[in-house]
Amino acid sequence: MENNLWYKVDNVAKVFLATYNKRDTRSIRLSCTLKEAVDPAILQEAVHLTAIERPQFQVEIHKGLFWHYFEASKEEVKVREEFQRPCPLLYGPNWKGPLHYSVTYWQNRINLDMFHALTDGTGGLEFLNIIVQNYLKIKYPEEMRELSIYGGAAADDMTQDSFKKNYENSKGEVSSKTKKAYQIQGPKLPYKQEQFFEAHMSVKAVLSLAKQAHVSMSSYLAALLAMAIYEDMPALARKKGKPVTISVPVNLRNFYKSSTARNFFNSIYITHVFTGQETIESLAADFNKQLKEEIEPEKVKIRMDRFQKLERFLLIRMVPLAIKNPVVGFFSKKEQQGVSATLSNVGKIQVPDLMKSHIESYSACCSTEKLFITVTSYEDDLVFGISSAYRNTSVLKTLIRELSSRSIEITVSATDVVRS
């Protein structure tokens, strides 16, 4: 990437830039656990090679009068042993790093933390896999001589704003009104902390439960999460009849031809007002129906175009950034009142056979002001990367207990927090 290259941020990135804070840093973490201890010197060399191959993330974010923009940087990320929380602050007045992502390691694990304005889970996972690929090629040159994951899209395609590229000014309508959803009760962790949990279980076992219910895995897991939230709901809140609403990010690359490494996703909402008569299976069927309706191509197009349409209003474009940011933050906060929790299914992670003998697992998590579960699957390892801003862990306990009661063996680990 030439040092004088710059380009505007996409619409999703604008939301992240307007709403990050010390707790919800708007960062994502993607991790790969190897079957051997990480060599930091080799990892540093792998990161250097990856920066050359994928220069799209070697940028600094700057403020213009009317918008933020990315500018190419010659700086490089320095690999460090893990020293701070997952999803750390990677942008803002207190950020001292040269770029807006970091690479750390701990024992066998390689961590990639990225500010969400740079990319989404799909773009971040590709970047992590190239780092791992380069690491293994350096360490095992003969064994990995033929290893190649990605042919590599053109630089213009990688930096493409796919929201703008695919905008068609659709005339149809989809509901944009989200009712205020039930919010998990109880105080949040002190000092703007978050707690992170990681739960491992069998892909085949959970997929079998979803198939028995004749629904997708995402629908089944969303139903488990919603039911766990309902079980934790106080009697008075149940009486008020507020819906439990799960936000589900959708990868728009599944609907449009795009090789972008930038953000290209939208969120849909599946919701239910509980009566107390529901079962996991009946709720999963309801969610499955809602998901199918919401990801119909025409609805996806209308929702995406509506988001992009605001960008095209001249009056909005001419409003200074100092005014835009608080307005974007206000409407983002209002929208979040319609969400109880988020479930993001990154999906099945596939790598070449040559890499498989060296990789144990993958995991991911995302910062949040609420409860956020990021699901990854690699081989037969299904992982929940759980982020929670709450002191109360009863929702998570109920979720794990529900899975365990269905003969799912689960291993759970958690980060430490200060609770006083």
CSV table of C-alpha atoms in Angstrom, one decimal:
chain,number,residue,atom,x,y,z
A,1,MET,CA,0.0,0.0,0.0
A,2,GLU,CA,1.4,3.4,-1.0
A,3,ASN,CA,2.0,5.7,1.9
A,4,ASN,CA,-0.2,8.5,0.4
A,5,LEU,CA,-3.3,6.2,0.0
A,6,TRP,CA,-6.4,7.2,1.9
A,7,TYR,CA,-10.1,6.3,1.8
A,8,LYS,CA,-13.3,7.0,3.7
A,9,VAL,CA,-14.6,4.6,6.3
A,10,ASP,CA,-17.7,2.6,5.5
A,11,ASN,CA,-21.1,3.3,7.1
A,12,VAL,CA,-20.8,0.5,9.7
A,13,ALA,CA,-17.4,1.8,10.7
A,14,LYS,CA,-18.9,5.2,11.3
A,15,VAL,CA,-21.2,3.7,14.0
A,16,PHE,CA,-18.2,2.1,15.7
A,17,LEU,CA,-16.2,5.3,15.6
A,18,ALA,CA,-19.1,7.2,17.2
A,19,THR,CA,-19.9,4.7,19.9
A,20,TYR,CA,-16.7,3.1,21.3
A,21,ASN,CA,-16.0,3.4,25.0
A,22,LYS,CA,-13.7,1.9,27.7
A,23,ARG,CA,-16.0,-1.1,28.2
A,24,ASP,CA,-17.4,-1.6,24.7
A,25,THR,CA,-14.2,-0.8,22.8
A,26,ARG,CA,-15.8,-1.9,19.6
A,27,SER,CA,-13.0,-4.4,19.1
A,28,ILE,CA,-13.1,-8.0,18.1
A,29,ARG,CA,-10.7,-10.8,19.0
A,30,LEU,CA,-10.0,-13.9,16.8
A,31,SER,CA,-7.7,-16.6,18.2
A,32,CYS,CA,-6.0,-19.7,16.9
A,33,THR,CA,-4.6,-22.2,19.3
A,34,LEU,CA,-1.8,-24.3,18.0
A,35,LYS,CA,-0.7,-27.7,19.2
A,36,GLU,CA,2.7,-26.3,20.2
A,37,ALA,CA,4.0,-23.3,22.1
A,38,VAL,CA,4.2,-20.1,20.0
A,39,ASP,CA,7.6,-18.9,19.0
A,40,PRO,CA,7.4,-15.0,19.3
A,41,ALA,CA,10.3,-14.3,16.9
A,42,ILE,CA,8.7,-16.4,14.2
A,43,LEU,CA,5.3,-14.9,14.9
A,44,GLN,CA,6.8,-11.4,14.5
A,45,GLU,CA,8.2,-12.4,11.1
A,46,ALA,CA,4.8,-13.9,10.1
A,47,VAL,CA,3.0,-10.7,11.0
A,48,HIS,CA,5.6,-8.7,9.0
A,49,LEU,CA,4.9,-10.8,5.9
A,50,THR,CA,1.2,-10.7,6.4
A,51,ALA,CA,1.3,-6.9,6.6
A,52,ILE,CA,3.0,-6.8,3.2
A,53,GLU,CA,0.5,-9.3,1.7
A,54,ARG,CA,-2.6,-7.6,3.2
A,55,PRO,CA,-1.8,-3.9,3.5
A,56,GLN,CA,-5.4,-2.9,3.9
A,57,PHE,CA,-5.1,-3.0,7.7
A,58,GLN,CA,-1.8,-1.0,7.9
A,59,VAL,CA,-3.7,2.3,8.3
A,60,GLU,CA,-4.3,5.0,10.8
A,61,ILE,CA,-7.7,6.5,11.4
A,62,HIS,CA,-7.9,10.3,11.1
A,63,LYS,CA,-10.7,12.8,11.6
A,64,GLY,CA,-11.7,15.0,8.8
A,65,LEU,CA,-14.2,17.9,8.9
A,66,PHE,CA,-17.1,15.7,7.7
A,67,TRP,CA,-16.0,12.1,8.1
A,68,HIS,CA,-13.2,9.9,9.4
A,69,TYR,CA,-10.8,8.4,6.9
A,70,PHE,CA,-8.1,5.7,6.7
A,71,GLU,CA,-4.6,6.7,5.7
A,72,ALA,CA,-1.8,4.3,4.9
A,73,SER,CA,1.0,3.9,7.4
A,74,LYS,CA,4.5,2.5,7.3
A,75,GLU,CA,4.3,1.5,10.9
A,76,GLU,CA,4.2,-2.2,11.9
A,77,VAL,CA,2.6,-4.0,14.8
A,78,LYS,CA,5.0,-5.4,17.4
A,79,VAL,CA,4.1,-8.9,18.7
A,80,ARG,CA,3.8,-9.1,22.5
A,81,GLU,CA,3.0,-11.7,25.1
A,82,GLU,CA,-0.6,-11.2,26.1
A,83,PHE,CA,-0.8,-8.4,28.7
A,84,GLN,CA,-4.3,-7.0,28.7
A,85,ARG,CA,-8.0,-8.0,28.4
A,86,PRO,CA,-9.4,-9.4,25.2
A,87,CYS,CA,-10.9,-6.8,22.8
A,88,PRO,CA,-8.8,-4.0,24.2
A,89,LEU,CA,-9.1,-0.3,23.3
A,90,LEU,CA,-7.5,0.1,19.9
A,91,TYR,CA,-8.7,3.6,19.0
A,92,GLY,CA,-9.2,6.9,20.8
A,93,PRO,CA,-7.3,9.6,22.6
A,94,ASN,CA,-5.7,7.1,25.0
A,95,TRP,CA,-4.6,4.7,22.3
A,96,LYS,CA,-0.8,4.8,22.0
A,97,GLY,CA,-0.3,2.0,19.3
A,98,PRO,CA,0.8,2.8,15.8
A,99,LEU,CA,-2.1,0.9,14.1
A,100,HIS,CA,-5.6,-0.2,15.1
A,101,TYR,CA,-5.0,-3.9,15.6
A,102,SER,CA,-2.6,-5.9,17.8
A,103,VAL,CA,-1.1,-9.4,17.8
A,104,THR,CA,-0.4,-11.2,21.0
A,105,TYR,CA,0.4,-14.7,22.1
A,106,TRP,CA,0.0,-16.8,25.3
A,107,GLN,CA,1.5,-20.3,25.4
A,108,ASN,CA,0.0,-22.1,22.4
A,109,ARG,CA,-2.4,-19.3,21.4
A,110,ILE,CA,-2.1,-16.5,18.8
A,111,ASN,CA,-4.5,-13.6,19.3
A,112,LEU,CA,-5.6,-11.0,16.8
A,113,ASP,CA,-7.5,-8.0,18.2
A,114,MET,CA,-8.9,-5.6,15.7
A,115,PHE,CA,-10.9,-2.3,16.0
A,116,HIS,CA,-14.2,-3.2,14.4
A,117,ALA,CA,-14.0,-0.1,12.2
A,118,LEU,CA,-11.3,-1.8,10.2
A,119,THR,CA,-13.2,-5.0,9.4
A,120,ASP,CA,-15.8,-7.6,10.5
A,121,GLY,CA,-15.3,-11.2,11.7
A,122,THR,CA,-14.9,-12.6,8.1
A,123,GLY,CA,-12.2,-10.1,7.2
A,124,GLY,CA,-10.4,-10.5,10.5
A,125,LEU,CA,-10.5,-14.3,10.3
A,126,GLU,CA,-8.9,-14.3,6.9
A,127,PHE,CA,-6.2,-12.0,8.2
A,128,LEU,CA,-5.5,-14.3,11.2
A,129,ASN,CA,-5.4,-17.3,9.0
A,130,ILE,CA,-2.7,-15.7,6.8
A,131,ILE,CA,-0.7,-14.9,9.9
A,132,VAL,CA,-1.0,-18.5,10.9
A,133,GLN,CA,-0.2,-19.7,7.4
A,134,ASN,CA,3.0,-17.6,7.3
A,135,TYR,CA,4.0,-18.7,10.8
A,136,LEU,CA,3.8,-22.4,9.8
A,137,LYS,CA,5.6,-21.8,6.5
A,138,ILE,CA,8.5,-20.1,8.3
A,139,LYS,CA,8.7,-22.8,11.0
A,140,TYR,CA,8.2,-25.8,8.7
A,141,PRO,CA,9.5,-24.7,5.3
A,142,GLU,CA,9.7,-28.1,3.7
A,143,GLU,CA,6.5,-29.5,5.1
A,144,MET,CA,4.6,-26.3,4.2
A,145,ARG,CA,6.2,-25.7,0.8
A,146,GLU,CA,3.0,-26.1,-1.1
A,147,LEU,CA,0.7,-24.4,1.5
A,148,SER,CA,-1.5,-21.6,0.2
A,149,ILE,CA,-4.9,-20.5,1.5
A,150,TYR,CA,-5.8,-17.4,-0.4
A,151,GLY,CA,-5.1,-16.6,-4.0
A,152,GLY,CA,-5.5,-13.0,-3.1
A,153,ALA,CA,-8.0,-10.5,-4.4
A,154,ALA,CA,-6.9,-7.3,-6.1
A,155,ALA,CA,-6.1,-4.5,-3.7
A,156,ASP,CA,-9.1,-2.4,-5.0
A,157,ASP,CA,-11.4,-5.3,-4.3
A,158,MET,CA,-10.0,-5.8,-0.8
A,159,THR,CA,-10.6,-2.1,0.1
A,160,GLN,CA,-13.9,-1.8,-1.6
A,161,ASP,CA,-16.8,-0.2,0.2
A,162,SER,CA,-19.3,-3.0,-0.7
A,163,PHE,CA,-22.2,-1.2,0.8
A,164,LYS,CA,-21.7,1.6,-1.7
A,165,LYS,CA,-20.8,-0.8,-4.6
A,166,ASN,CA,-24.0,-2.8,-4.2
A,167,TYR,CA,-26.4,0.1,-3.5
A,168,GLU,CA,-29.5,0.0,-5.8
A,169,ASN,CA,-31.9,2.5,-4.1
A,170,SER,CA,-34.5,-0.3,-3.4
A,171,LYS,CA,-38.0,1.1,-3.1
A,172,GLY,CA,-39.5,-1.7,-0.9
A,173,GLU,CA,-40.0,-1.5,2.8
A,174,VAL,CA,-39.0,-3.7,5.8
A,175,SER,CA,-40.0,-2.9,9.3
A,176,SER,CA,-37.4,-0.7,11.0
A,177,LYS,CA,-39.1,-0.3,14.3
A,178,THR,CA,-37.8,-2.4,17.1
A,179,LYS,CA,-39.8,-2.6,20.3
A,180,LYS,CA,-38.0,-2.0,23.6
A,181,ALA,CA,-36.6,-5.4,24.6
A,182,TYR,CA,-36.1,-6.9,28.0
A,183,GLN,CA,-32.7,-6.0,29.4
A,184,ILE,CA,-30.8,-8.4,31.6
A,185,GLN,CA,-31.1,-7.2,35.2
A,186,GLY,CA,-28.4,-6.4,37.7
A,187,PRO,CA,-25.4,-4.2,38.1
A,188,LYS,CA,-22.6,-4.2,35.6
A,189,LEU,CA,-19.0,-4.9,36.4
A,190,PRO,CA,-17.0,-2.1,38.0
A,191,TYR,CA,-14.3,0.0,36.4
A,192,LYS,CA,-15.8,-0.5,32.9
A,193,GLN,CA,-14.7,-4.1,32.9
A,194,GLU,CA,-16.0,-7.0,30.9
A,195,GLN,CA,-15.7,-10.7,31.6
A,196,PHE,CA,-14.9,-13.2,28.9
A,197,PHE,CA,-15.8,-16.9,28.9
A,198,GLU,CA,-14.9,-19.6,26.5
A,199,ALA,CA,-17.0,-22.8,26.3
A,200,HIS,CA,-16.0,-25.8,24.1
A,201,MET,CA,-18.3,-28.6,23.0
A,202,SER,CA,-18.9,-31.0,20.2
A,203,VAL,CA,-20.1,-29.6,16.8
A,204,LYS,CA,-21.7,-32.9,15.9
A,205,ALA,CA,-23.6,-33.2,19.2
A,206,VAL,CA,-25.1,-29.7,19.0
A,207,LEU,CA,-25.8,-30.0,15.3
A,208,SER,CA,-27.6,-33.2,16.1
A,209,LEU,CA,-29.9,-31.4,18.5
A,210,ALA,CA,-30.6,-28.7,15.9
A,211,LYS,CA,-31.4,-31.4,13.3
A,212,GLN,CA,-33.8,-33.2,15.7
A,213,ALA,CA,-35.6,-29.8,16.0
A,214,HIS,CA,-35.6,-29.4,12.2
A,215,VAL,CA,-33.9,-26.0,12.5
A,216,SER,CA,-30.5,-24.4,11.8
A,217,MET,CA,-27.8,-24.3,14.4
A,218,SER,CA,-28.1,-20.5,14.7
A,219,SER,CA,-31.8,-20.8,15.4
A,220,TYR,CA,-31.3,-23.5,18.0
A,221,LEU,CA,-28.5,-21.6,19.8
A,222,ALA,CA,-30.5,-18.3,19.7
A,223,ALA,CA,-33.5,-20.2,21.2
A,224,LEU,CA,-31.2,-21.5,24.0
A,225,LEU,CA,-29.9,-18.0,24.7
A,226,ALA,CA,-33.4,-16.4,24.7
A,227,MET,CA,-34.8,-19.1,27.0
A,228,ALA,CA,-31.9,-18.6,29.4
A,229,ILE,CA,-32.6,-14.9,29.5
A,230,TYR,CA,-36.3,-15.6,30.1
A,231,GLU,CA,-35.4,-18.0,33.0
A,232,ASP,CA,-33.5,-15.2,34.6
A,233,MET,CA,-36.3,-12.7,34.2
A,234,PRO,CA,-37.9,-11.4,37.4
A,235,ALA,CA,-41.7,-12.2,37.8
A,236,LEU,CA,-42.6,-8.5,37.4
A,237,ALA,CA,-40.7,-8.2,34.2
A,238,ARG,CA,-42.4,-11.3,32.8
A,239,LYS,CA,-45.8,-9.7,33.7
A,240,LYS,CA,-44.9,-6.6,31.7
A,241,GLY,CA,-44.5,-8.8,28.6
A,242,LYS,CA,-41.4,-7.2,27.1
A,243,PRO,CA,-39.9,-9.3,24.3
A,244,VAL,CA,-36.6,-11.0,24.5
A,245,THR,CA,-34.8,-10.0,21.3
A,246,ILE,CA,-31.6,-11.5,19.9
A,247,SER,CA,-29.5,-9.6,17.4
A,248,VAL,CA,-28.0,-11.8,14.7
A,249,PRO,CA,-25.3,-10.3,12.5
A,250,VAL,CA,-25.5,-11.6,8.9
A,251,ASN,CA,-22.5,-11.8,6.5
A,252,LEU,CA,-23.6,-9.9,3.4
A,253,ARG,CA,-20.9,-11.7,1.3
A,254,ASN,CA,-23.3,-14.6,1.3
A,255,PHE,CA,-25.7,-12.5,-0.8
A,256,TYR,CA,-23.4,-10.2,-2.9
A,257,LYS,CA,-20.2,-10.9,-4.8
A,258,SER,CA,-17.6,-9.2,-2.7
A,259,SER,CA,-14.0,-9.8,-1.7
A,260,THR,CA,-13.8,-6.8,0.6
A,261,ALA,CA,-11.7,-7.0,3.8
A,262,ARG,CA,-13.8,-4.2,5.2
A,263,ASN,CA,-17.1,-4.4,7.1
A,264,PHE,CA,-19.9,-6.0,5.1
A,265,PHE,CA,-22.6,-7.3,7.4
A,266,ASN,CA,-26.0,-6.3,8.6
A,267,SER,CA,-27.9,-7.2,11.8
A,268,ILE,CA,-31.4,-8.8,11.9
A,269,TYR,CA,-33.5,-9.2,15.0
A,270,ILE,CA,-35.4,-12.3,16.1
A,271,THR,CA,-37.8,-11.7,19.0
A,272,HIS,CA,-40.3,-13.5,21.2
A,273,VAL,CA,-42.8,-12.5,23.9
A,274,PHE,CA,-42.8,-15.4,26.4
A,275,THR,CA,-45.9,-17.0,27.8
A,276,GLY,CA,-44.2,-19.6,29.9
A,277,GLN,CA,-45.4,-22.5,27.7
A,278,GLU,CA,-42.5,-22.5,25.4
A,279,THR,CA,-40.0,-25.3,24.9
A,280,ILE,CA,-36.5,-25.0,23.3
A,281,GLU,CA,-37.8,-26.8,20.3
A,282,SER,CA,-40.9,-24.7,19.8
A,283,LEU,CA,-38.9,-21.5,20.3
A,284,ALA,CA,-36.2,-22.7,17.9
A,285,ALA,CA,-38.9,-23.3,15.3
A,286,ASP,CA,-40.3,-19.8,15.7
A,287,PHE,CA,-36.8,-18.3,15.5
A,288,ASN,CA,-36.0,-20.4,12.4
A,289,LYS,CA,-39.0,-19.1,10.7
A,290,GLN,CA,-38.1,-15.5,11.5
A,291,LEU,CA,-34.6,-16.0,10.3
A,292,LYS,CA,-35.7,-17.4,7.0
A,293,GLU,CA,-38.0,-14.5,6.4
A,294,GLU,CA,-35.4,-11.9,7.3
A,295,ILE,CA,-32.7,-13.3,5.1
A,296,GLU,CA,-34.8,-13.4,2.0
A,297,PRO,CA,-32.6,-11.7,-0.7
A,298,GLU,CA,-35.1,-8.9,-1.3
A,299,LYS,CA,-35.3,-8.0,2.4
A,300,VAL,CA,-31.6,-8.1,2.7
A,301,LYS,CA,-31.3,-5.8,-0.2
A,302,ILE,CA,-33.8,-3.3,1.1
A,303,ARG,CA,-32.3,-3.3,4.6
A,304,MET,CA,-28.8,-2.7,3.2
A,305,ASP,CA,-29.9,0.1,0.8
A,306,ARG,CA,-31.8,1.8,3.6
A,307,PHE,CA,-28.7,2.0,5.6
A,308,GLN,CA,-26.7,3.4,2.7
A,309,LYS,CA,-29.4,5.8,1.6
A,310,LEU,CA,-28.8,8.1,4.5
A,311,GLU,CA,-25.2,8.6,3.3
A,312,ARG,CA,-26.5,10.0,0.0
A,313,PHE,CA,-28.4,12.9,1.5
A,314,LEU,CA,-26.4,16.1,0.8
A,315,LEU,CA,-27.6,17.8,4.0
A,316,ILE,CA,-26.3,14.8,6.1
A,317,ARG,CA,-23.0,14.7,4.2
A,318,MET,CA,-22.5,18.4,4.9
A,319,VAL,CA,-23.0,18.2,8.7
A,320,PRO,CA,-19.6,18.5,10.5
A,321,LEU,CA,-18.3,15.3,12.2
A,322,ALA,CA,-18.4,17.0,15.6
A,323,ILE,CA,-22.2,17.1,15.2
A,324,LYS,CA,-22.7,13.8,13.4
A,325,ASN,CA,-20.9,11.6,16.0
A,326,PRO,CA,-23.3,12.5,18.9
A,327,VAL,CA,-26.3,12.0,16.7
A,328,VAL,CA,-25.1,8.6,15.5
A,329,GLY,CA,-24.3,7.7,19.1
A,330,PHE,CA,-27.8,8.7,20.2
A,331,PHE,CA,-29.6,6.6,17.5
A,332,SER,CA,-27.3,3.7,18.1
A,333,LYS,CA,-28.1,3.7,21.8
A,334,LYS,CA,-31.8,3.9,21.0
A,335,GLU,CA,-31.5,1.0,18.7
A,336,GLN,CA,-29.7,-1.1,21.3
A,337,GLN,CA,-32.8,-0.6,23.6
A,338,GLY,CA,-34.4,-3.1,21.3
A,339,VAL,CA,-31.8,-5.8,21.8
A,340,SER,CA,-31.5,-8.2,24.8
A,341,ALA,CA,-28.3,-9.9,23.6
A,342,THR,CA,-26.3,-10.7,20.5
A,343,LEU,CA,-25.5,-14.1,18.9
A,344,SER,CA,-23.0,-14.0,16.1
A,345,ASN,CA,-22.3,-17.3,14.3
A,346,VAL,CA,-19.0,-16.9,12.5
A,347,GLY,CA,-19.5,-20.4,11.0
A,348,LYS,CA,-17.3,-23.3,10.1
A,349,ILE,CA,-13.6,-22.5,9.8
A,350,GLN,CA,-11.8,-24.5,7.1
A,351,VAL,CA,-8.1,-24.6,6.5
A,352,PRO,CA,-5.9,-26.8,4.3
A,353,ASP,CA,-5.0,-30.3,5.5
A,354,LEU,CA,-1.4,-29.3,5.9
A,355,MET,CA,-2.3,-26.8,8.6
A,356,LYS,CA,-4.8,-29.0,10.4
A,357,SER,CA,-2.0,-31.2,12.0
A,358,HIS,CA,-0.7,-28.0,13.8
A,359,ILE,CA,-4.0,-26.4,14.8
A,360,GLU,CA,-6.0,-27.3,17.9
A,361,SER,CA,-8.9,-24.8,17.8
A,362,TYR,CA,-10.2,-21.4,17.0
A,363,SER,CA,-12.2,-18.9,19.1
A,364,ALA,CA,-13.6,-15.4,18.8
A,365,CYS,CA,-15.3,-12.8,21.0
A,366,CYS,CA,-16.5,-9.2,20.7
A,367,SER,CA,-16.7,-6.3,23.1
A,368,THR,CA,-20.2,-5.3,24.4
A,369,GLU,CA,-22.2,-3.3,26.8
A,370,LYS,CA,-24.5,-6.3,27.3
A,371,LEU,CA,-24.1,-10.0,26.5
A,372,PHE,CA,-22.5,-11.1,23.3
A,373,ILE,CA,-21.9,-14.7,22.2
A,374,THR,CA,-19.6,-15.4,19.2
A,375,VAL,CA,-19.8,-18.9,17.8
A,376,THR,CA,-17.0,-20.6,15.9
A,377,SER,CA,-16.6,-24.2,14.8
A,378,TYR,CA,-13.4,-25.9,13.7
A,379,GLU,CA,-13.4,-29.7,13.0
A,380,ASP,CA,-15.6,-31.0,15.9
A,381,ASP,CA,-14.9,-28.2,18.3
A,382,LEU,CA,-17.7,-25.7,18.7
A,383,VAL,CA,-16.7,-22.7,20.8
A,384,PHE,CA,-18.8,-20.0,22.4
A,385,GLY,CA,-16.8,-16.8,22.9
A,386,ILE,CA,-18.9,-15.1,25.5
A,387,SER,CA,-18.5,-11.4,26.5
A,388,SER,CA,-20.5,-10.0,29.4
A,389,ALA,CA,-20.7,-6.6,31.0
A,390,TYR,CA,-22.8,-8.0,33.9
A,391,ARG,CA,-21.8,-9.1,37.4
A,392,ASN,CA,-24.7,-11.6,37.2
A,393,THR,CA,-23.7,-14.8,35.4
A,394,SER,CA,-27.0,-16.7,35.9
A,395,VAL,CA,-28.0,-16.4,32.3
A,396,LEU,CA,-24.7,-18.1,31.2
A,397,LYS,CA,-25.1,-20.8,33.9
A,398,THR,CA,-28.6,-21.5,32.7
A,399,LEU,CA,-27.4,-21.7,29.1
A,400,ILE,CA,-24.6,-24.1,29.9
A,401,ARG,CA,-26.9,-26.2,32.2
A,402,GLU,CA,-29.5,-26.5,29.3
A,403,LEU,CA,-26.9,-27.8,27.0
A,404,SER,CA,-25.5,-30.2,29.6
A,405,SER,CA,-28.9,-31.5,30.3
A,406,ARG,CA,-29.0,-32.6,26.7
A,407,SER,CA,-25.9,-34.7,27.1
A,408,ILE,CA,-23.5,-32.1,25.7
A,409,GLU,CA,-20.1,-32.2,27.4
A,410,ILE,CA,-18.8,-28.7,27.9
A,411,THR,CA,-15.5,-27.2,29.1
A,412,VAL,CA,-15.6,-23.6,30.3
A,413,SER,CA,-12.9,-21.1,31.2
A,414,ALA,CA,-13.1,-17.4,32.2
A,415,THR,CA,-11.0,-14.3,32.6
A,416,ASP,CA,-10.5,-12.8,36.0
A,417,VAL,CA,-12.3,-9.5,37.0
A,418,VAL,CA,-12.3,-7.2,40.0
A,419,ARG,CA,-15.7,-7.3,41.6
A,420,SER,CA,-15.4,-5.0,44.6
